[in-house]
mmCIF file of C-alpha atoms and ligand atoms in Angstrom:
data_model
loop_
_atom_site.group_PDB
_atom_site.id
_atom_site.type_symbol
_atom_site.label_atom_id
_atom_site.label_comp_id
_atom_site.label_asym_id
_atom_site.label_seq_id
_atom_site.Cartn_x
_atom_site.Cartn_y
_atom_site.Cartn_z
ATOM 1 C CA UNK A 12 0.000 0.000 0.000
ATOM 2 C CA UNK A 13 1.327 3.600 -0.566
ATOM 3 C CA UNK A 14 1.390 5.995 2.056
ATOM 4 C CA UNK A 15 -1.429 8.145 0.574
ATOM 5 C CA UNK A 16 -3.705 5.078 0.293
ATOM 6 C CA UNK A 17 -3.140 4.606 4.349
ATOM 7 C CA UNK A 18 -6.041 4.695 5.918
ATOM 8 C CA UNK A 19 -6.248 7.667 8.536
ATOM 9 C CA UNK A 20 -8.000 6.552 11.874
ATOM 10 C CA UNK A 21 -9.138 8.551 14.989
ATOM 11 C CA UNK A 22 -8.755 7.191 18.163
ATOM 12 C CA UNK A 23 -10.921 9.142 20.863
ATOM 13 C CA UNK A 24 -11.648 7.018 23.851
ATOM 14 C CA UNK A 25 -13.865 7.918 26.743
ATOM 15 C CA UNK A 26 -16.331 6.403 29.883
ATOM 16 C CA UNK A 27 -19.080 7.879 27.530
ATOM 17 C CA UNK A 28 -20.799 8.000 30.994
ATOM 18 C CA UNK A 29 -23.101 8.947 28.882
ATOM 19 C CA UNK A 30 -22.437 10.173 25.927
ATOM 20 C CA UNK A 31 -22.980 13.445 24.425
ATOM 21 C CA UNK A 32 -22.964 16.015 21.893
ATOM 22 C CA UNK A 33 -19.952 17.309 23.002
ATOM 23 C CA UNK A 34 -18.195 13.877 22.664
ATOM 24 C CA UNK A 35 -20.619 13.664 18.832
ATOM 25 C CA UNK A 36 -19.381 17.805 17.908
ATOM 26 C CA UNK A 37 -15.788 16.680 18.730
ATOM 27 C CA UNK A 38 -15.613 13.458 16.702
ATOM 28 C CA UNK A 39 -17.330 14.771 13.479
ATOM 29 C CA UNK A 40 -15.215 18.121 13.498
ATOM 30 C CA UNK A 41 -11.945 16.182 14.602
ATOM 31 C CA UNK A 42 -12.672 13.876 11.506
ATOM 32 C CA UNK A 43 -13.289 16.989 8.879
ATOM 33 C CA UNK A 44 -10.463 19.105 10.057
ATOM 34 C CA UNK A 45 -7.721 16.172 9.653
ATOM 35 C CA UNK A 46 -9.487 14.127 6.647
ATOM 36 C CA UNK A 47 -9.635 11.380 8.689
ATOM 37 C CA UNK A 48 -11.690 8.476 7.275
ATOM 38 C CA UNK A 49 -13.109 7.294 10.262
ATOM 39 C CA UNK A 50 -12.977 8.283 14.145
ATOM 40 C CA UNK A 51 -13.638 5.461 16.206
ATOM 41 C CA UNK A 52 -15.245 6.234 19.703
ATOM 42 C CA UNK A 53 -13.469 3.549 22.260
ATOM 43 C CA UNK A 54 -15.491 2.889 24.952
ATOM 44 C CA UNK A 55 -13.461 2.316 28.010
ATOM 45 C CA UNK A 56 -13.933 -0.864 30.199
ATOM 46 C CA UNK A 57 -12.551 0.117 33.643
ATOM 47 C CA UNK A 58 -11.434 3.677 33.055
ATOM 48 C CA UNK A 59 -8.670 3.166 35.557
ATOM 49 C CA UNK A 60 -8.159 7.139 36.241
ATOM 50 C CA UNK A 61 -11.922 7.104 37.397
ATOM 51 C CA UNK A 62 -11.993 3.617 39.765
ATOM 52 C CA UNK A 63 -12.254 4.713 43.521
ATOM 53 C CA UNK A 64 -14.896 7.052 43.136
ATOM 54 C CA UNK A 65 -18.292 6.785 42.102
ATOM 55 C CA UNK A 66 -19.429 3.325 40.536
ATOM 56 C CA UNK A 67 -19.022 3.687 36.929
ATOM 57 C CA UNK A 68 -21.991 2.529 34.731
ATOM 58 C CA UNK A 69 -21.899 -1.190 33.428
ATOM 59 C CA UNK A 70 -19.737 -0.920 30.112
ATOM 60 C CA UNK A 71 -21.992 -3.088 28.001
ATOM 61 C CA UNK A 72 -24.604 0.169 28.992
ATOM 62 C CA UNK A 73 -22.151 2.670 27.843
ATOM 63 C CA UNK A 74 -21.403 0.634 24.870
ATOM 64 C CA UNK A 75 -25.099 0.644 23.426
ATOM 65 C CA UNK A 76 -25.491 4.208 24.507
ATOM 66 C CA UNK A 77 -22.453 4.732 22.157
ATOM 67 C CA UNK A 78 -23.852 2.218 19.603
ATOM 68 C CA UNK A 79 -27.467 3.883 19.674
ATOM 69 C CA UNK A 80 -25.264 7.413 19.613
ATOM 70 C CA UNK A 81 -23.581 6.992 16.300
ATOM 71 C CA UNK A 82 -25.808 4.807 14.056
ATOM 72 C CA UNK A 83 -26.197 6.509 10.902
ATOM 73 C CA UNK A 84 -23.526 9.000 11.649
ATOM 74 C CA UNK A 85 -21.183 8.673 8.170
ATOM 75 C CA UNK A 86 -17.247 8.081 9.294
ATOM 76 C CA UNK A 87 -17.971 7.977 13.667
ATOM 77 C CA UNK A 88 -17.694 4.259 14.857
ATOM 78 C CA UNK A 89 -17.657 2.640 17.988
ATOM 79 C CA UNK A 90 -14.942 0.331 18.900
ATOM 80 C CA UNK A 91 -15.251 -1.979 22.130
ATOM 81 C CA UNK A 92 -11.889 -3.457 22.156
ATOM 82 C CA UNK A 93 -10.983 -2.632 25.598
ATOM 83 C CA UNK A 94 -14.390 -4.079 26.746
ATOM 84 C CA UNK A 95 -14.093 -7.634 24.990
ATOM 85 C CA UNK A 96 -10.468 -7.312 26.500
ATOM 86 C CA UNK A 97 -11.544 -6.611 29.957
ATOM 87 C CA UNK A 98 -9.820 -5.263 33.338
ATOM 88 C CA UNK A 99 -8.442 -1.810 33.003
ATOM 89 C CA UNK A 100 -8.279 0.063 29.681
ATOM 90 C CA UNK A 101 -4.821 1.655 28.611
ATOM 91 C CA UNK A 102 -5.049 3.198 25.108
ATOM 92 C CA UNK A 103 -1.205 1.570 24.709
ATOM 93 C CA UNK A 104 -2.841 -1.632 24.638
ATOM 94 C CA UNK A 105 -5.823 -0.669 21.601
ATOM 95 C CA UNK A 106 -3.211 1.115 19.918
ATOM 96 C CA UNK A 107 -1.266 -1.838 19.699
ATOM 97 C CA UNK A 108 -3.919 -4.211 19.206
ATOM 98 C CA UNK A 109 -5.302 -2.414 16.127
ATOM 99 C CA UNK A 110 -1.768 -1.784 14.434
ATOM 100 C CA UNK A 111 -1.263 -5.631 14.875
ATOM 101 C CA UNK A 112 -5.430 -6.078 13.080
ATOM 102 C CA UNK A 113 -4.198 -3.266 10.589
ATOM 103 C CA UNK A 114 -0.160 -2.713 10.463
ATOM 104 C CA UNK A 115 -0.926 0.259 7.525
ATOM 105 C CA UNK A 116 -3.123 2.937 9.729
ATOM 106 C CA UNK A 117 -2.387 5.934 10.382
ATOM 107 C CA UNK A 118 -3.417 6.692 13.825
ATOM 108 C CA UNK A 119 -4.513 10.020 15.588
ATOM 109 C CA UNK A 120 -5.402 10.495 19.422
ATOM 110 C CA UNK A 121 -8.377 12.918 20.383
ATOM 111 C CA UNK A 122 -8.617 14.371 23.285
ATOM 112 C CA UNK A 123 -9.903 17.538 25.004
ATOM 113 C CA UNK A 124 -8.624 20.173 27.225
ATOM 114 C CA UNK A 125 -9.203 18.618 30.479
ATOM 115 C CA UNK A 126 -6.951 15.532 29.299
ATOM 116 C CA UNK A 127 -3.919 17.376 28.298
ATOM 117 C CA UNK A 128 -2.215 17.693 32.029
ATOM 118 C CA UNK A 129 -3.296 13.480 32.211
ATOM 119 C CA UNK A 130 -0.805 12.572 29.723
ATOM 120 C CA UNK A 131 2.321 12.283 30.932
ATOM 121 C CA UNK A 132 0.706 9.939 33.453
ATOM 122 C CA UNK A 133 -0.555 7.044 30.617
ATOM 123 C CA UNK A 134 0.805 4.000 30.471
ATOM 124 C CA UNK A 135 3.833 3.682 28.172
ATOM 125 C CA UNK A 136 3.698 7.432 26.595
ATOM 126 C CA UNK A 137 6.711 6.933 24.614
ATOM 127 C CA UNK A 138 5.180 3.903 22.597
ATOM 128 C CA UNK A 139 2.682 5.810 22.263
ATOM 129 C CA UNK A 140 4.147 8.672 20.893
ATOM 130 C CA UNK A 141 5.605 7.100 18.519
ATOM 131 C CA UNK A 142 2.763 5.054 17.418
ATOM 132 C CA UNK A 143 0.275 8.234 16.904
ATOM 133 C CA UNK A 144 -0.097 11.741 16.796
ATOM 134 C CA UNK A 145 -2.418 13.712 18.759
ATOM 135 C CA UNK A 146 -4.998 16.171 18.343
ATOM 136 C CA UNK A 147 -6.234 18.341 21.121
ATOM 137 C CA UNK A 148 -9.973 19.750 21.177
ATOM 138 C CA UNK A 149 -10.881 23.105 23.378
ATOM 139 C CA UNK A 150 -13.628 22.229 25.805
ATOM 140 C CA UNK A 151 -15.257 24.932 27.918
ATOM 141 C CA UNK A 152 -14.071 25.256 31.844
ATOM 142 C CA UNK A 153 -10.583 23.742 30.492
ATOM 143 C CA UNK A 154 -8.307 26.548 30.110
ATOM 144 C CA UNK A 155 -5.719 24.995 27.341
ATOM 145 C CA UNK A 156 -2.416 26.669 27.587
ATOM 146 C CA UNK A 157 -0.644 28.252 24.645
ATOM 147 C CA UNK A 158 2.531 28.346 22.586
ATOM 148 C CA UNK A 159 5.337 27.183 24.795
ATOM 149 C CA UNK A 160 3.497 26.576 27.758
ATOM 150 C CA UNK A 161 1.709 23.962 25.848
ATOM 151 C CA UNK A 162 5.173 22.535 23.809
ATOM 152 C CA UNK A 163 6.214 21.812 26.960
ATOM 153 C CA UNK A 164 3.489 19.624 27.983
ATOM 154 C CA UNK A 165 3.117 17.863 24.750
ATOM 155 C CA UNK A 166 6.507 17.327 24.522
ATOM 156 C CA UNK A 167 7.170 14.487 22.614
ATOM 157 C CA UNK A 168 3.859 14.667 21.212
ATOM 158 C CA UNK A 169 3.366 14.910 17.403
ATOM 159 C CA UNK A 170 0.468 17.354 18.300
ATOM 160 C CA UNK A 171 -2.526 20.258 16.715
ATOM 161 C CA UNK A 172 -4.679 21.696 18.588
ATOM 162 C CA UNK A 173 -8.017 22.339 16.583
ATOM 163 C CA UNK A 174 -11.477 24.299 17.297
ATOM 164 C CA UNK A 175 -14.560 22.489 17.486
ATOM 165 C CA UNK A 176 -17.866 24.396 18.965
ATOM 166 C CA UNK A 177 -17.746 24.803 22.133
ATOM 167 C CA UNK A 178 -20.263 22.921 23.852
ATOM 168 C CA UNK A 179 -20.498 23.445 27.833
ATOM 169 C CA UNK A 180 -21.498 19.687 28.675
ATOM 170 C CA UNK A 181 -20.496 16.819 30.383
ATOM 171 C CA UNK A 182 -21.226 13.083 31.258
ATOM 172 C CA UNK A 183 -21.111 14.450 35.171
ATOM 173 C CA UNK A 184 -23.527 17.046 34.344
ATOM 174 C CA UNK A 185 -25.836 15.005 32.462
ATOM 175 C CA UNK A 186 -26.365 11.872 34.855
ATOM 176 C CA UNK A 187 -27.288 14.723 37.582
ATOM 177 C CA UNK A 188 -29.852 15.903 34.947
ATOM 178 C CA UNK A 189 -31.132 12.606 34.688
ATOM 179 C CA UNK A 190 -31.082 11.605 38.456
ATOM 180 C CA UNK A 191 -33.294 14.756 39.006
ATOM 181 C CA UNK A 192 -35.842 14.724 36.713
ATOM 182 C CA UNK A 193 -34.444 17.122 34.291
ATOM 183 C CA UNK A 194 -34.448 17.302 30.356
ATOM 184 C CA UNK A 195 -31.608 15.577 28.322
ATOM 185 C CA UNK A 196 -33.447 16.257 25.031
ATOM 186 C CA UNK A 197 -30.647 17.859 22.823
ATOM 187 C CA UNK A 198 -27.464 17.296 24.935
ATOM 188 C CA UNK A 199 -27.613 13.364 24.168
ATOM 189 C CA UNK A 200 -28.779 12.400 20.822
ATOM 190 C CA UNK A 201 -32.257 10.866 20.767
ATOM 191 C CA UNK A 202 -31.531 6.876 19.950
ATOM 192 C CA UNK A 203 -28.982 7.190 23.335
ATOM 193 C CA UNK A 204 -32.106 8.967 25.406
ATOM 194 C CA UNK A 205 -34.817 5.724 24.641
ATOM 195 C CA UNK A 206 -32.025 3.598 26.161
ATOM 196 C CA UNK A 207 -31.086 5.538 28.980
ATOM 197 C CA UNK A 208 -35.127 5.116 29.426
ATOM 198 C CA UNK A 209 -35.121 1.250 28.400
ATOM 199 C CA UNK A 210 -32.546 0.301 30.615
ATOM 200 C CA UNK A 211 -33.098 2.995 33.510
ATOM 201 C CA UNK A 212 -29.723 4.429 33.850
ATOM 202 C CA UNK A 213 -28.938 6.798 36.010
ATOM 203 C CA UNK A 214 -32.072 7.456 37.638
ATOM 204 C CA UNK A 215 -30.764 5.855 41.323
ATOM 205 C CA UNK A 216 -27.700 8.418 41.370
ATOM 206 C CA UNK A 217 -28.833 10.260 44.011
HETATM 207 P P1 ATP B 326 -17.187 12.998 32.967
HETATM 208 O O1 ATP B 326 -17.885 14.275 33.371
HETATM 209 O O2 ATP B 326 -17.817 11.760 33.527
HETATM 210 O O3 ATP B 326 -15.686 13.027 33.134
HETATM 211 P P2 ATP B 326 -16.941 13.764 30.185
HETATM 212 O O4 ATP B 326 -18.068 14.590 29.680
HETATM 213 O O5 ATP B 326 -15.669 14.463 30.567
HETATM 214 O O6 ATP B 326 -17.461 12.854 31.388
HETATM 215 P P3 ATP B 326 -15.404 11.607 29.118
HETATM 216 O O7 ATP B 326 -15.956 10.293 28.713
HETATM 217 O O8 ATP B 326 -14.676 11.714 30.419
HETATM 218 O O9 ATP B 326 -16.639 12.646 29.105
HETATM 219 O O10 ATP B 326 -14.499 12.242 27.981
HETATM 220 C C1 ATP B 326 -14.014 11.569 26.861
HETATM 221 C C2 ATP B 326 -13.278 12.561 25.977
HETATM 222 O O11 ATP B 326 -14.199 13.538 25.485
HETATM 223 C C3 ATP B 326 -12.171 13.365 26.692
HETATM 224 O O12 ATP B 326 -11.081 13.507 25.779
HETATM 225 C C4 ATP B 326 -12.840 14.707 26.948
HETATM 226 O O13 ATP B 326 -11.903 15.761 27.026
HETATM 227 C C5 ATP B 326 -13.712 14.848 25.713
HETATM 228 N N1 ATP B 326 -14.885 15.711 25.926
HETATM 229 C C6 ATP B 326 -15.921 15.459 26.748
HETATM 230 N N2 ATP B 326 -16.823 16.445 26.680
HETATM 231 C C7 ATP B 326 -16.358 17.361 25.798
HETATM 232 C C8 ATP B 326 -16.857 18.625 25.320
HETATM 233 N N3 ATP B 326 -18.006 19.131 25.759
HETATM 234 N N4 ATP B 326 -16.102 19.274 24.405
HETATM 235 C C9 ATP B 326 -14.927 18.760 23.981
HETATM 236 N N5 ATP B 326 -14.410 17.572 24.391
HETATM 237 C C10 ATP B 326 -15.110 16.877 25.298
HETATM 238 MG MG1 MG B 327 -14.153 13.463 31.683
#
């Protein structure tokens, strides 16, 4: 295969806790701005930077709230590698794991603000540096530094930063919507809302 014929992939992982339009906004943009052909939305098993606190909703949930999320959406996929491989979910391992499935990709990280200061403390950086580049999102309430400040925390990165609308929601926000009563119409698309009803997640939060 020539290198132009490589097929581009996005990687952007998440708890998808549930999923949103923020997470849906980033993805689409992420995938226009770099030509990627397809984004892939990995669903974390045990999001080991989140165990210890609250109980984190059953992955196979978060999974169909992804899967009901993106059908229909042209290029966004969801990939549930980490969940079919079980215990804790480092992107070193799915990076690996698809490169072995798929040796030609070209692979690019997502992630927003919040994540950049997180990096240095994922498992194996340096593989992964050299096994993708990165992309960083802006995502209201994360102030992303500039210029230097921000070479010097992606360094060794192969990084862009890139502006996608910025959408003021989160997963943390959203399951106290739903554990009080309130509206989630438009924040989570609608396929996502009937299971969140179906299966009755999040309503015992609180
Ligand atoms: P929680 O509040 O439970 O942490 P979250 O909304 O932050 O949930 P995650 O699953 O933790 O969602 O995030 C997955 C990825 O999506 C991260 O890279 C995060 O920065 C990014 N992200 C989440 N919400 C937004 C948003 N509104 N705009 C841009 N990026 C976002
Ligand atoms: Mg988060």
């Amino acid at each position: 295969m020539s290198k132009s014929a490589e097929r581009r992939v996005g990687i952007f992982g998440g708890t998808f806790d549930p999923i949103h339009v923020g997470h849906l906004v980033t993805a689409v943009n992420a995938r226009a701005a770099l030509g990627l052909d397809v984004v892939k939305l990995v669903v974390a098993n045990e999001p080991w930077q989140k165990v210890g606190g609250r109980a984190v909703t059953p992955a196979a949930d978060r999974l169909a709230l992804v899967e009901a999320a993106v059908s229909g959406c042209e290029g966004i996929e969801v990939c549930d590698l980490e969940i079919r491989r079980g215990g804790s979910s480092y992107t070193i391992d799915t990076v690996e794991e698809l490169l072995r499935v798929e040796p030609d990709i070209e692979l690019t990280l997502i992630v927003g603000a919040d994540v950049v200061p997180n990096l240095t403390s994922w498992r194996s950086v340096d593989r992964l540096q050299q096994s993708c580049g990165l992309v960083v999102v802006n995502r209201p309430g994360s102030r992303l530094a500039g210029g230097q400040e921000l070479a010097e925390q992606l360094a060794g990165w192969r990084y862009e930063v890139i502006e996608v609308p910025a959408l003021e929601v989160s997963s943390t926000d959203l399951r106290d919507r739903a554990a009080t009563g309130r509206p989630l119409d438009f924040l989570i698309p609608e396929g996502a809302i009937r299971v969140i009803a179906e299966r009755g997640l999040y309503a015992q939060d609180r």
